[in-house]
CSV table of C-alpha atoms in Angstrom, one decimal:
chain,number,residue,atom,x,y,z
A,108,MET,CA,-56.6,-14.4,4.1
A,109,ARG,CA,-56.8,-14.5,0.5
A,110,LEU,CA,-55.3,-11.6,-1.7
A,111,LEU,CA,-55.6,-11.1,-5.0
A,112,VAL,CA,-53.0,-8.1,-6.9
A,113,LEU,CA,-53.9,-6.6,-10.0
A,114,GLY,CA,-50.2,-6.0,-11.0
A,115,GLY,CA,-48.0,-7.6,-8.3
A,116,THR,CA,-44.6,-7.6,-9.8
A,117,GLU,CA,-43.6,-4.2,-9.8
A,118,PHE,CA,-43.0,-1.5,-7.3
A,119,VAL,CA,-46.4,-0.7,-5.3
A,120,GLY,CA,-47.5,-4.1,-6.3
A,121,ARG,CA,-44.2,-6.0,-5.5
A,122,ALA,CA,-44.5,-4.1,-2.0
A,123,VAL,CA,-47.9,-5.7,-1.6
A,124,THR,CA,-47.3,-9.2,-2.6
A,125,GLU,CA,-44.2,-9.0,-0.4
A,126,GLU,CA,-45.9,-7.9,2.5
A,127,ALA,CA,-49.2,-10.4,2.1
A,128,LEU,CA,-46.4,-13.5,1.8
A,129,ALA,CA,-44.5,-12.2,5.2
A,130,ARG,CA,-48.2,-12.2,6.8
A,131,GLY,CA,-49.0,-15.7,5.8
A,132,TRP,CA,-51.6,-14.7,3.1
A,133,GLN,CA,-52.5,-16.8,0.4
A,134,VAL,CA,-51.6,-14.6,-3.0
A,135,THR,CA,-52.6,-14.2,-6.3
A,136,VAL,CA,-51.5,-12.1,-9.1
A,137,PHE,CA,-52.9,-11.2,-12.2
A,138,ASN,CA,-51.0,-9.4,-15.1
A,139,ARG,CA,-49.5,-10.4,-18.4
A,140,GLY,CA,-46.5,-12.5,-17.2
A,141,ARG,CA,-43.9,-10.1,-17.9
A,142,HIS,CA,-41.8,-10.2,-14.6
A,143,GLY,CA,-41.1,-13.0,-12.6
A,144,VAL,CA,-43.5,-13.8,-9.4
A,145,PRO,CA,-42.0,-14.3,-5.9
A,146,ASP,CA,-42.3,-17.9,-5.1
A,147,GLY,CA,-45.4,-18.9,-2.9
A,148,VAL,CA,-47.6,-16.5,-5.4
A,149,GLU,CA,-50.4,-18.3,-8.0
A,150,ALA,CA,-49.9,-16.1,-11.2
A,151,LEU,CA,-52.9,-15.6,-13.5
A,152,ARG,CA,-52.0,-14.2,-16.4
A,153,GLY,CA,-54.1,-11.8,-19.0
A,154,ASP,CA,-54.1,-8.2,-20.4
A,155,ARG,CA,-56.9,-6.0,-19.0
A,156,ALA,CA,-55.8,-3.6,-21.6
A,157,ALA,CA,-57.8,-5.8,-24.6
A,158,ALA,CA,-60.8,-4.7,-25.6
A,159,GLY,CA,-63.9,-5.6,-23.7
A,160,GLU,CA,-63.4,-8.3,-20.7
A,161,GLY,CA,-61.6,-10.7,-22.9
A,162,GLY,CA,-58.5,-10.2,-21.3
A,163,LEU,CA,-59.7,-11.2,-17.5
A,164,ALA,CA,-61.0,-14.5,-18.5
A,165,ALA,CA,-58.7,-15.8,-16.0
A,166,LEU,CA,-60.3,-13.9,-13.2
A,167,GLU,CA,-63.8,-15.4,-14.2
A,168,ARG,CA,-63.2,-18.0,-11.4
A,169,GLY,CA,-62.1,-17.5,-7.9
A,170,THR,CA,-62.5,-15.5,-4.6
A,171,TRP,CA,-60.7,-13.2,-2.4
A,172,ASP,CA,-61.1,-11.3,0.6
A,173,VAL,CA,-58.9,-8.5,-0.4
A,174,VAL,CA,-58.0,-7.3,-4.1
A,175,VAL,CA,-55.4,-4.5,-4.5
A,176,ASP,CA,-55.4,-2.5,-7.8
A,177,THR,CA,-52.5,-0.9,-8.9
A,178,TRP,CA,-53.5,0.4,-12.3
A,179,SER,CA,-52.5,3.8,-13.9
A,180,GLY,CA,-53.8,3.4,-17.1
A,181,ALA,CA,-57.4,3.8,-18.4
A,182,PRO,CA,-60.3,4.0,-15.9
A,183,SER,CA,-62.5,1.3,-18.3
A,184,ALA,CA,-59.7,-1.2,-17.1
A,185,VAL,CA,-60.7,-0.8,-13.8
A,186,ARG,CA,-64.1,-0.6,-14.2
A,187,ASP,CA,-64.1,-4.1,-15.7
A,188,ALA,CA,-62.1,-5.9,-13.3
A,189,ALA,CA,-64.3,-4.5,-10.5
A,190,ARG,CA,-67.3,-5.6,-11.8
A,191,LEU,CA,-66.1,-8.8,-12.6
A,192,LEU,CA,-65.0,-9.6,-9.4
A,193,ALA,CA,-67.4,-7.5,-7.2
A,194,GLY,CA,-69.6,-10.5,-5.9
A,195,ARG,CA,-66.7,-12.7,-5.4
A,196,ALA,CA,-64.2,-10.3,-3.6
A,197,GLY,CA,-64.7,-9.0,-0.1
A,198,SER,CA,-62.8,-5.1,-0.2
A,199,TYR,CA,-61.5,-3.7,-3.4
A,200,ALA,CA,-58.0,-0.8,-2.5
A,201,TYR,CA,-57.2,0.7,-5.7
A,202,VAL,CA,-54.1,2.6,-5.9
A,203,SER,CA,-54.9,5.9,-6.7
A,204,SER,CA,-53.0,9.4,-6.2
A,205,ARG,CA,-53.2,12.7,-5.0
A,206,SER,CA,-53.3,13.8,-8.4
A,207,VAL,CA,-56.9,13.7,-8.2
A,208,TYR,CA,-57.4,16.9,-6.6
A,209,SER,CA,-58.1,19.9,-9.0
A,210,TRP,CA,-54.9,22.1,-9.1
A,211,PRO,CA,-54.0,24.7,-7.4
A,212,GLN,CA,-53.8,22.3,-4.1
A,213,ALA,CA,-53.6,24.6,-1.2
A,214,ALA,CA,-51.3,23.8,1.8
A,215,GLY,CA,-52.7,21.8,4.1
A,216,LEU,CA,-55.4,19.6,1.9
A,217,THR,CA,-57.5,17.2,2.6
A,218,GLU,CA,-59.2,14.5,1.2
A,219,ASP,CA,-62.4,16.6,1.1
A,220,GLY,CA,-60.7,19.0,-1.7
A,221,PRO,CA,-61.8,19.5,-4.9
A,222,LEU,CA,-61.5,16.7,-7.6
A,223,VAL,CA,-61.1,16.8,-11.4
A,224,ASP,CA,-63.8,15.7,-13.6
A,225,ALA,CA,-63.6,12.2,-14.7
A,226,SER,CA,-65.3,9.1,-16.0
A,227,PRO,CA,-65.0,5.6,-15.2
A,228,ASP,CA,-65.8,4.4,-18.9
A,229,ALA,CA,-63.0,6.5,-20.2
A,230,GLY,CA,-60.2,5.1,-22.4
A,231,GLU,CA,-56.7,6.5,-21.4
A,232,VAL,CA,-56.5,10.3,-21.1
A,233,GLU,CA,-54.5,12.6,-18.5
A,234,TYR,CA,-53.0,10.9,-15.1
A,235,ALA,CA,-55.2,12.6,-13.4
A,236,GLN,CA,-58.1,11.8,-14.6
A,237,ASP,CA,-57.1,8.5,-15.1
A,238,LYS,CA,-56.6,8.3,-11.2
A,239,ARG,CA,-59.9,9.5,-11.0
A,240,GLY,CA,-61.8,7.6,-13.0
A,241,GLY,CA,-60.7,4.5,-11.6
A,242,GLU,CA,-61.9,5.6,-8.1
A,243,LEU,CA,-65.1,6.0,-9.6
A,244,ALA,CA,-65.1,2.7,-11.2
A,245,ALA,CA,-64.1,0.8,-8.1
A,246,VAL,CA,-66.6,2.7,-6.2
A,247,ALA,CA,-69.4,1.8,-8.7
A,248,ALA,CA,-68.7,-1.7,-8.5
A,249,PHE,CA,-67.8,-2.0,-4.7
A,250,GLY,CA,-69.5,1.1,-3.2
A,251,GLU,CA,-68.4,1.5,0.6
A,252,ARG,CA,-66.0,-1.4,0.2
A,253,ALA,CA,-63.9,0.6,-2.3
A,254,LEU,CA,-60.9,2.0,-0.7
A,255,LEU,CA,-59.2,5.0,-2.7
A,256,VAL,CA,-55.4,5.2,-1.6
A,257,ARG,CA,-54.1,8.3,-2.7
A,258,ALA,CA,-50.4,7.9,-2.6
A,259,GLY,CA,-48.3,11.0,-2.9
A,260,LEU,CA,-44.5,11.1,-3.9
A,261,ILE,CA,-43.5,6.9,-3.5
A,262,LEU,CA,-40.2,6.0,-2.8
A,263,GLY,CA,-38.4,2.8,-2.1
A,264,PRO,CA,-37.0,-0.1,-3.5
A,265,TYR,CA,-37.7,-1.5,-6.6
A,266,GLU,CA,-38.7,2.2,-7.6
A,267,ASN,CA,-39.4,2.1,-11.3
A,268,ILE,CA,-39.6,5.8,-11.8
A,269,GLY,CA,-35.9,6.6,-10.9
A,270,ARG,CA,-35.9,9.7,-8.5
A,271,LEU,CA,-34.5,8.3,-5.5
A,272,PRO,CA,-32.4,5.9,-7.8
A,273,TRP,CA,-31.2,9.1,-9.5
A,274,TRP,CA,-29.8,10.7,-6.5
A,275,LEU,CA,-28.2,7.8,-5.1
A,276,GLY,CA,-26.6,7.4,-8.1
A,277,ARG,CA,-25.3,10.6,-8.6
A,278,ILE,CA,-23.8,11.3,-5.3
A,279,ALA,CA,-22.5,7.9,-5.1
A,280,ARG,CA,-20.2,9.5,-8.2
A,281,GLY,CA,-18.9,11.9,-5.9
A,282,GLY,CA,-17.5,15.0,-6.2
A,283,PRO,CA,-19.5,18.6,-5.7
A,284,VAL,CA,-23.2,17.7,-6.2
A,285,ALA,CA,-25.6,20.4,-6.9
A,286,ALA,CA,-28.4,20.5,-4.1
A,287,PRO,CA,-31.3,22.5,-4.6
A,288,GLY,CA,-32.6,24.4,-1.6
A,289,PRO,CA,-33.5,25.7,1.0
A,290,ARG,CA,-31.5,22.8,3.1
A,291,ASP,CA,-34.5,22.5,5.6
A,292,LEU,CA,-37.0,22.4,2.4
A,293,PRO,CA,-39.9,19.9,4.3
A,294,LEU,CA,-40.7,16.8,1.6
A,295,GLN,CA,-44.1,14.5,2.0
A,296,TYR,CA,-43.1,11.0,0.5
A,297,VAL,CA,-44.6,7.6,1.3
A,298,ASP,CA,-42.1,4.1,1.3
A,299,ALA,CA,-44.0,1.6,-1.0
A,300,ARG,CA,-43.6,-0.9,1.7
A,301,ASP,CA,-45.4,1.3,4.3
A,302,LEU,CA,-48.1,2.1,1.8
A,303,ALA,CA,-48.6,-1.5,1.5
A,304,GLY,CA,-48.4,-2.7,5.3
A,305,TRP,CA,-51.5,0.1,5.5
A,306,THR,CA,-53.0,-0.9,2.6
A,307,LEU,CA,-54.0,-4.7,3.7
A,308,ASP,CA,-54.5,-3.5,7.3
A,309,ALA,CA,-56.9,-1.0,6.4
A,310,ALA,CA,-58.5,-2.9,3.5
A,311,ALA,CA,-58.6,-6.1,6.1
A,312,ARG,CA,-60.3,-3.9,8.8
A,313,GLY,CA,-62.9,-3.3,6.3
A,314,LEU,CA,-62.0,0.5,5.9
A,315,GLY,CA,-63.8,2.5,2.6
A,316,GLY,CA,-63.3,5.7,1.1
A,317,PRO,CA,-60.3,7.8,0.2
A,318,TYR,CA,-57.1,8.1,2.3
A,319,ASP,CA,-54.4,10.4,1.3
A,320,MET,CA,-51.1,8.2,1.7
A,321,VAL,CA,-48.1,10.1,2.4
A,322,SER,CA,-46.1,11.1,5.6
A,323,PRO,CA,-46.8,14.0,7.8
A,324,SER,CA,-44.9,17.2,6.3
A,325,GLY,CA,-41.6,17.4,7.5
A,326,HIS,CA,-41.0,13.5,7.9
A,327,THR,CA,-37.8,14.4,6.3
A,328,THR,CA,-35.5,17.5,4.5
A,329,MET,CA,-33.9,18.0,1.3
A,330,GLY,CA,-31.1,18.3,3.3
A,331,GLU,CA,-32.0,15.1,5.4
A,332,LEU,CA,-32.6,13.2,2.2
A,333,LEU,CA,-29.6,14.0,0.6
A,334,GLU,CA,-27.0,14.0,3.2
A,335,THR,CA,-28.3,10.6,4.4
A,336,CYS,CA,-27.3,9.6,0.1
A,337,VAL,CA,-24.0,10.4,0.9
A,338,ARG,CA,-23.5,8.7,4.6
A,339,VAL,CA,-25.0,5.3,3.0
A,340,THR,CA,-23.2,5.5,-0.4
A,341,GLY,CA,-19.8,6.2,1.9
A,342,SER,CA,-19.4,8.8,-1.1
A,343,ASP,CA,-16.8,11.8,-1.1
A,344,ALA,CA,-19.8,13.9,-2.7
A,345,GLU,CA,-19.9,17.6,-1.4
A,346,LEU,CA,-23.3,18.9,-1.2
A,347,ARG,CA,-23.4,22.5,-2.9
A,348,TRP,CA,-26.5,24.3,-1.4
A,349,ILE,CA,-27.9,26.6,-4.3
A,350,ALA,CA,-30.9,28.9,-3.7
A,351,PRO,CA,-34.4,28.0,-5.8
A,352,ASP,CA,-33.8,31.2,-7.7
A,353,ALA,CA,-30.5,30.5,-9.0
A,354,VAL,CA,-32.1,27.0,-10.2
A,355,LEU,CA,-35.0,28.2,-11.8
A,356,ALA,CA,-32.8,30.7,-13.7
A,357,ALA,CA,-30.8,28.4,-15.2
A,358,GLY,CA,-33.5,26.6,-16.7
A,359,ILE,CA,-34.0,23.6,-14.7
A,360,GLU,CA,-37.0,21.9,-14.1
A,361,PRO,CA,-38.2,21.2,-10.7
A,362,TRP,CA,-39.5,17.4,-10.3
A,363,THR,CA,-37.6,16.2,-13.5
A,364,GLU,CA,-34.3,17.6,-13.8
A,365,LEU,CA,-33.9,17.5,-9.5
A,366,PRO,CA,-36.0,14.7,-8.6
A,367,VAL,CA,-38.2,15.3,-5.4
A,368,TRP,CA,-37.3,18.9,-5.4
A,369,LEU,CA,-39.8,21.7,-5.7
A,370,PRO,CA,-39.1,25.2,-4.9
A,371,PRO,CA,-41.3,26.7,-1.9
A,372,GLY,CA,-44.6,28.1,-3.5
A,373,GLU,CA,-47.6,26.8,-4.8
A,374,SER,CA,-46.1,23.2,-6.5
A,375,HIS,CA,-44.3,22.6,-3.1
A,376,ASP,CA,-47.6,23.4,-1.0
A,377,ALA,CA,-49.6,21.0,-3.6
A,378,LEU,CA,-46.8,18.2,-3.1
A,379,HIS,CA,-45.4,18.5,0.3
A,380,ARG,CA,-47.8,19.8,2.6
A,381,SER,CA,-50.6,18.1,2.4
A,382,ASP,CA,-52.7,17.2,5.6
A,383,VAL,CA,-52.2,13.2,6.1
A,384,SER,CA,-54.0,13.3,9.6
A,385,LYS,CA,-57.0,10.8,8.5
A,386,ALA,CA,-54.2,8.4,7.5
A,387,ALA,CA,-52.1,8.9,10.2
A,388,SER,CA,-55.4,8.3,12.8
A,389,ALA,CA,-56.2,4.8,10.7
A,390,GLY,CA,-52.8,3.8,11.7
A,391,LEU,CA,-50.2,4.9,9.1
A,392,ARG,CA,-47.0,4.8,10.3
A,393,CYS,CA,-43.2,5.8,8.3
A,394,ARG,CA,-40.4,4.6,8.6
A,395,PRO,CA,-37.2,7.0,9.3
A,396,VAL,CA,-35.9,8.3,5.8
A,397,THR,CA,-32.4,6.4,6.6
A,398,GLU,CA,-34.3,2.9,6.6
A,399,THR,CA,-35.9,3.5,3.0
A,400,VAL,CA,-32.5,5.3,1.5
A,401,ALA,CA,-30.2,2.6,2.6
A,402,ASP,CA,-32.8,-0.3,1.3
A,403,THR,CA,-32.7,1.4,-2.1
A,404,TRP,CA,-28.9,2.1,-2.2
A,405,GLU,CA,-28.8,-2.2,-1.3
A,406,TRP,CA,-31.2,-3.2,-3.9
A,407,LEU,CA,-29.5,-0.7,-6.4
A,408,ARG,CA,-25.9,-2.1,-5.4
A,409,LEU,CA,-27.2,-5.9,-6.0
A,410,GLY,CA,-28.0,-5.0,-9.5
A,411,GLY,CA,-31.8,-3.7,-9.5
A,412,GLN,CA,-32.6,-0.7,-12.1
A,413,PRO,CA,-35.8,1.4,-12.7
A,414,ARG,CA,-38.0,-0.3,-15.1
A,415,LEU,CA,-39.4,3.1,-16.5
A,416,ARG,CA,-43.1,2.0,-18.2
A,417,PRO,CA,-42.9,2.8,-21.9
A,418,GLY,CA,-43.1,6.4,-22.8
A,419,ARG,CA,-41.9,7.9,-19.7
A,420,ALA,CA,-38.6,9.6,-19.8
A,421,ALA,CA,-35.9,9.4,-17.3
A,422,VAL,CA,-35.5,11.7,-14.6
A,423,GLY,CA,-32.6,13.7,-13.5
A,424,LEU,CA,-29.8,16.4,-14.4
A,425,ALA,CA,-27.5,16.2,-17.4
A,426,PRO,CA,-24.1,16.5,-16.1
A,427,GLU,CA,-23.3,19.5,-18.6
A,428,LYS,CA,-26.4,21.5,-16.8
A,429,GLU,CA,-25.3,20.7,-13.3
A,430,ALA,CA,-21.6,21.8,-14.2
A,431,LEU,CA,-23.4,25.4,-15.4
A,432,LEU,CA,-25.7,25.4,-12.2
A,433,LEU,CA,-22.2,24.8,-10.3
A,434,GLY,CA,-20.3,27.8,-11.8
A,435,GLY,CA,-17.8,25.1,-13.7
């Protein structure tokens, strides 16, 4: 199999590249060349954010069985790449997001849910519109050969947002840790490596259309996630569970200051209670949370650091705010 990854060096793109190499596929990556690529990969250079198709010159020749695109910016960049490749690639897998669904997203939402309005010709706008516009661009060029991978929360080694790395770092420091409850709060996420494996399988099989890409709700819980962080780091951290109302009353922002966590209610229903039976029926298998946490910790222990995108604020709770929450 011949694979072209648009990106291919960070987080999901890297996971796709490494999974394809492990399968013995021929892998080409196209990016700006800011980060190194694994051995055995052909690297093409260009800037797809450049005006028009000038930045895509390196893609004007070549044929591939599968294209995987992880772009999160202007939909017009997906449009230009997909148009250029439509006659020379078998399928086009666009890594999208469950953010494309209109708000509010009810618990149990499936791929048939209402979508935000977007345009494949737009420049960079809001994240949800960017991703939906990218989907429309992929479908316009590839039709039924466009696979729309609507990811939820993504965790795992090489994470470039820093949610799980923040929890691991905080817990590794030890002492009392403000743990947002309830302890049995169900979570949904997907390990980037599971996303990568499923995407390559699905594209090779010729699947198309949208698939919500996240574990079943309750694959883990907030308690299991944080307790696994304690075990994996070998820390003496003491998790002190705090009721959701107390966290919110302290003025602490869910999701950003306390990564992964959302209090029970509308936002939690949207992010952690979706119906993913379609992807499961199509072969999605999710590794245990222990493996995701342990491998992420090993990556950090060996010097890995989240490479935040420009303009993205770091996540995590400031020590002084945690002290207040703990009553210190």
